[in-house]
């Protein structure tokens, strides 16, 4: 597989009052759901099949989010195995005009390719990165999270 799946920006949303926790900041569970959805869609797109979240490898919150904040996910495919895809997401707060962004969290999830009965299946393609700068970026992330 070529490197068209190296990285995509996707799954942005604006924080609403209904998504706040008891401390009036974005509820962590809401953010987990949204990042899982963005990364899962990315996994489906790569694998051309259904996928399930197999494991949350890491989820780190760095900064709080409030009502009106624009949140965006920069999703990167780190590696594939026979049946899985390990995916990283940088979680960013983005200005309304898109001119600036600040990382507020990071996530690494592993997805499993499945059939219509939700049984694991073999991926039809494996991920290969040929671009050296992309390889370096992926290795940096994998080392950071000990993947």
PDB file of C-alpha atoms in Angstrom:
ATOM      1  CA  UNK A   1       0.000   0.000   0.000  1.00  0.00           C
ATOM      2  CA  UNK A   2       1.370   3.427  -0.791  1.00  0.00           C
ATOM      3  CA  UNK A   3       1.497   6.189   1.782  1.00  0.00           C
ATOM      4  CA  UNK A   4      -1.807   7.913   0.983  1.00  0.00           C
ATOM      5  CA  UNK A   5      -2.911   6.964   4.505  1.00  0.00           C
ATOM      6  CA  UNK A   6       0.062   8.490   6.278  1.00  0.00           C
ATOM      7  CA  UNK A   7      -1.967  11.280   7.841  1.00  0.00           C
ATOM      8  CA  UNK A   8      -5.359  12.959   7.499  1.00  0.00           C
ATOM      9  CA  UNK A   9      -7.092  15.756   9.345  1.00  0.00           C
ATOM     10  CA  UNK A  10     -10.648  14.777  10.123  1.00  0.00           C
ATOM     11  CA  UNK A  11     -13.484  14.637  12.619  1.00  0.00           C
ATOM     12  CA  UNK A  12     -13.575  18.204  13.848  1.00  0.00           C
ATOM     13  CA  UNK A  13     -16.293  19.527  16.173  1.00  0.00           C
ATOM     14  CA  UNK A  14     -17.205  22.493  18.361  1.00  0.00           C
ATOM     15  CA  UNK A  15     -17.578  21.885  22.098  1.00  0.00           C
ATOM     16  CA  UNK A  16     -21.158  22.415  23.311  1.00  0.00           C
ATOM     17  CA  UNK A  17     -22.532  22.903  26.829  1.00  0.00           C
ATOM     18  CA  UNK A  18     -24.042  19.401  26.719  1.00  0.00           C
ATOM     19  CA  UNK A  19     -20.518  17.940  26.383  1.00  0.00           C
ATOM     20  CA  UNK A  20     -19.157  19.478  29.607  1.00  0.00           C
ATOM     21  CA  UNK A  21     -18.453  17.600  32.806  1.00  0.00           C
ATOM     22  CA  UNK A  22     -19.141  18.721  36.383  1.00  0.00           C
ATOM     23  CA  UNK A  23     -16.123  21.077  36.219  1.00  0.00           C
ATOM     24  CA  UNK A  24     -17.479  22.864  33.105  1.00  0.00           C
ATOM     25  CA  UNK A  25     -14.779  21.506  30.803  1.00  0.00           C
ATOM     26  CA  UNK A  26     -15.096  19.026  27.933  1.00  0.00           C
ATOM     27  CA  UNK A  27     -15.921  15.599  29.375  1.00  0.00           C
ATOM     28  CA  UNK A  28     -13.105  13.132  28.719  1.00  0.00           C
ATOM     29  CA  UNK A  29     -15.595  10.451  27.694  1.00  0.00           C
ATOM     30  CA  UNK A  30     -16.997  12.724  24.997  1.00  0.00           C
ATOM     31  CA  UNK A  31     -13.507  13.311  23.643  1.00  0.00           C
ATOM     32  CA  UNK A  32     -12.771   9.559  23.711  1.00  0.00           C
ATOM     33  CA  UNK A  33     -15.933   8.885  21.712  1.00  0.00           C
ATOM     34  CA  UNK A  34     -15.140  11.543  19.125  1.00  0.00           C
ATOM     35  CA  UNK A  35     -11.493  10.590  18.648  1.00  0.00           C
ATOM     36  CA  UNK A  36     -12.465   6.894  18.462  1.00  0.00           C
ATOM     37  CA  UNK A  37     -15.015   7.725  15.761  1.00  0.00           C
ATOM     38  CA  UNK A  38     -12.497   9.715  13.691  1.00  0.00           C
ATOM     39  CA  UNK A  39      -9.808   7.059  14.039  1.00  0.00           C
ATOM     40  CA  UNK A  40     -12.304   4.244  13.357  1.00  0.00           C
ATOM     41  CA  UNK A  41     -13.452   5.895  10.133  1.00  0.00           C
ATOM     42  CA  UNK A  42      -9.801   6.258   9.160  1.00  0.00           C
ATOM     43  CA  UNK A  43      -9.263   2.519   9.878  1.00  0.00           C
ATOM     44  CA  UNK A  44     -12.356   1.594   7.833  1.00  0.00           C
ATOM     45  CA  UNK A  45     -11.105   3.707   4.947  1.00  0.00           C
ATOM     46  CA  UNK A  46      -7.691   2.046   4.985  1.00  0.00           C
ATOM     47  CA  UNK A  47      -8.947  -1.512   5.370  1.00  0.00           C
ATOM     48  CA  UNK A  48     -12.025  -1.244   3.106  1.00  0.00           C
ATOM     49  CA  UNK A  49     -13.929  -3.248   5.689  1.00  0.00           C
ATOM     50  CA  UNK A  50     -15.520  -2.882   9.088  1.00  0.00           C
ATOM     51  CA  UNK A  51     -13.287  -2.353  12.081  1.00  0.00           C
ATOM     52  CA  UNK A  52     -13.669  -2.515  15.827  1.00  0.00           C
ATOM     53  CA  UNK A  53     -11.683  -0.738  18.476  1.00  0.00           C
ATOM     54  CA  UNK A  54      -9.499  -3.512  19.827  1.00  0.00           C
ATOM     55  CA  UNK A  55      -7.541  -1.547  22.373  1.00  0.00           C
ATOM     56  CA  UNK A  56      -6.938   1.937  23.692  1.00  0.00           C
ATOM     57  CA  UNK A  57      -3.158   1.970  23.864  1.00  0.00           C
ATOM     58  CA  UNK A  58      -2.861   5.519  25.143  1.00  0.00           C
ATOM     59  CA  UNK A  59      -4.999   8.579  25.743  1.00  0.00           C
ATOM     60  CA  UNK A  60      -3.397  11.641  27.258  1.00  0.00           C
ATOM     61  CA  UNK A  61      -5.138  14.943  27.998  1.00  0.00           C
ATOM     62  CA  UNK A  62      -2.850  17.998  28.136  1.00  0.00           C
ATOM     63  CA  UNK A  63      -5.207  20.980  28.152  1.00  0.00           C
ATOM     64  CA  UNK A  64      -8.832  21.732  28.996  1.00  0.00           C
ATOM     65  CA  UNK A  65     -11.484  22.563  26.419  1.00  0.00           C
ATOM     66  CA  UNK A  66     -14.487  24.806  26.904  1.00  0.00           C
ATOM     67  CA  UNK A  67     -17.756  25.635  25.150  1.00  0.00           C
ATOM     68  CA  UNK A  68     -17.111  26.989  21.671  1.00  0.00           C
ATOM     69  CA  UNK A  69     -13.631  25.472  21.276  1.00  0.00           C
ATOM     70  CA  UNK A  70     -12.981  23.998  17.830  1.00  0.00           C
ATOM     71  CA  UNK A  71     -11.400  20.552  18.203  1.00  0.00           C
ATOM     72  CA  UNK A  72      -9.769  18.687  15.323  1.00  0.00           C
ATOM     73  CA  UNK A  73      -8.023  15.332  14.953  1.00  0.00           C
ATOM     74  CA  UNK A  74      -4.823  14.796  12.958  1.00  0.00           C
ATOM     75  CA  UNK A  75      -4.867  11.027  12.433  1.00  0.00           C
ATOM     76  CA  UNK A  76      -1.813   8.967  11.448  1.00  0.00           C
ATOM     77  CA  UNK A  77      -1.541   5.288  10.604  1.00  0.00           C
ATOM     78  CA  UNK A  78       1.444   3.960  12.549  1.00  0.00           C
ATOM     79  CA  UNK A  79       1.501   0.302  11.556  1.00  0.00           C
ATOM     80  CA  UNK A  80      -0.486  -2.702  10.432  1.00  0.00           C
ATOM     81  CA  UNK A  81      -0.301  -6.354  11.349  1.00  0.00           C
ATOM     82  CA  UNK A  82      -2.110  -9.292   9.791  1.00  0.00           C
ATOM     83  CA  UNK A  83      -5.461  -8.167  11.267  1.00  0.00           C
ATOM     84  CA  UNK A  84      -4.877  -4.837  13.042  1.00  0.00           C
ATOM     85  CA  UNK A  85      -4.131  -1.179  12.463  1.00  0.00           C
ATOM     86  CA  UNK A  86      -2.468   0.970  15.121  1.00  0.00           C
ATOM     87  CA  UNK A  87      -3.497   4.592  14.734  1.00  0.00           C
ATOM     88  CA  UNK A  88      -2.306   7.784  16.411  1.00  0.00           C
ATOM     89  CA  UNK A  89      -4.264  11.000  16.748  1.00  0.00           C
ATOM     90  CA  UNK A  90      -3.021  14.414  17.700  1.00  0.00           C
ATOM     91  CA  UNK A  91      -5.981  16.202  19.275  1.00  0.00           C
ATOM     92  CA  UNK A  92      -5.837  19.921  18.519  1.00  0.00           C
ATOM     93  CA  UNK A  93      -7.689  23.068  19.524  1.00  0.00           C
ATOM     94  CA  UNK A  94      -7.892  25.067  16.278  1.00  0.00           C
ATOM     95  CA  UNK A  95      -8.650  28.775  15.902  1.00  0.00           C
ATOM     96  CA  UNK A  96     -11.867  29.638  14.115  1.00  0.00           C
ATOM     97  CA  UNK A  97      -9.998  30.816  11.033  1.00  0.00           C
ATOM     98  CA  UNK A  98      -7.739  27.739  11.058  1.00  0.00           C
ATOM     99  CA  UNK A  99      -4.586  29.833  11.258  1.00  0.00           C
ATOM    100  CA  UNK A 100      -3.351  28.421  14.581  1.00  0.00           C
ATOM    101  CA  UNK A 101      -3.630  25.184  16.482  1.00  0.00           C
ATOM    102  CA  UNK A 102      -2.534  23.880  19.852  1.00  0.00           C
ATOM    103  CA  UNK A 103      -2.228  20.220  20.830  1.00  0.00           C
ATOM    104  CA  UNK A 104      -4.542  19.435  23.756  1.00  0.00           C
ATOM    105  CA  UNK A 105      -4.153  15.657  23.754  1.00  0.00           C
ATOM    106  CA  UNK A 106      -2.908  12.533  22.023  1.00  0.00           C
ATOM    107  CA  UNK A 107      -4.357   9.080  21.484  1.00  0.00           C
ATOM    108  CA  UNK A 108      -3.166   5.718  20.176  1.00  0.00           C
ATOM    109  CA  UNK A 109      -5.818   3.069  19.483  1.00  0.00           C
ATOM    110  CA  UNK A 110      -5.568  -0.320  17.799  1.00  0.00           C
ATOM    111  CA  UNK A 111      -8.379  -1.410  15.465  1.00  0.00           C
ATOM    112  CA  UNK A 112      -9.224  -4.930  14.305  1.00  0.00           C
ATOM    113  CA  UNK A 113     -10.547  -5.657  10.813  1.00  0.00           C
ATOM    114  CA  UNK A 114     -13.776  -7.672  11.048  1.00  0.00           C
ATOM    115  CA  UNK A 115     -16.385  -9.256   8.804  1.00  0.00           C
ATOM    116  CA  UNK A 116     -20.150  -8.655   8.907  1.00  0.00           C
ATOM    117  CA  UNK A 117     -20.405 -11.048  11.896  1.00  0.00           C
ATOM    118  CA  UNK A 118     -17.738  -8.980  13.689  1.00  0.00           C
ATOM    119  CA  UNK A 119     -15.226 -11.817  13.500  1.00  0.00           C
ATOM    120  CA  UNK A 120     -11.559 -10.837  12.902  1.00  0.00           C
ATOM    121  CA  UNK A 121     -10.347 -11.105   9.326  1.00  0.00           C
ATOM    122  CA  UNK A 122      -7.024 -10.705   7.560  1.00  0.00           C
ATOM    123  CA  UNK A 123      -6.267  -7.282   6.108  1.00  0.00           C
ATOM    124  CA  UNK A 124      -6.006  -7.273   2.332  1.00  0.00           C
ATOM    125  CA  UNK A 125      -3.237  -4.708   2.361  1.00  0.00           C
ATOM    126  CA  UNK A 126      -0.291  -3.863   4.544  1.00  0.00           C
ATOM    127  CA  UNK A 127       0.985  -0.376   5.198  1.00  0.00           C
ATOM    128  CA  UNK A 128       4.306   0.658   3.696  1.00  0.00           C
ATOM    129  CA  UNK A 129       5.831   4.120   4.057  1.00  0.00           C
ATOM    130  CA  UNK A 130       8.404   5.100   1.464  1.00  0.00           C
ATOM    131  CA  UNK A 131       8.900   8.753   2.390  1.00  0.00           C
ATOM    132  CA  UNK A 132      11.813   9.201   4.831  1.00  0.00           C
ATOM    133  CA  UNK A 133      10.316  12.192   6.680  1.00  0.00           C
ATOM    134  CA  UNK A 134       7.086  10.254   7.212  1.00  0.00           C
ATOM    135  CA  UNK A 135       9.077   7.238   8.458  1.00  0.00           C
ATOM    136  CA  UNK A 136      10.913   9.479  10.927  1.00  0.00           C
ATOM    137  CA  UNK A 137       7.671  11.005  12.191  1.00  0.00           C
ATOM    138  CA  UNK A 138       6.091   7.570  12.684  1.00  0.00           C
ATOM    139  CA  UNK A 139       9.175   6.200  14.455  1.00  0.00           C
ATOM    140  CA  UNK A 140       9.182   9.215  16.783  1.00  0.00           C
ATOM    141  CA  UNK A 141       5.541   8.576  17.741  1.00  0.00           C
ATOM    142  CA  UNK A 142       6.090   4.817  18.109  1.00  0.00           C
ATOM    143  CA  UNK A 143       9.103   5.421  20.380  1.00  0.00           C
ATOM    144  CA  UNK A 144       7.199   7.981  22.458  1.00  0.00           C
ATOM    145  CA  UNK A 145       4.413   5.489  23.164  1.00  0.00           C
ATOM    146  CA  UNK A 146       6.683   2.386  23.197  1.00  0.00           C
ATOM    147  CA  UNK A 147       4.859   0.731  20.299  1.00  0.00           C
TER     148      UNK A 147
END
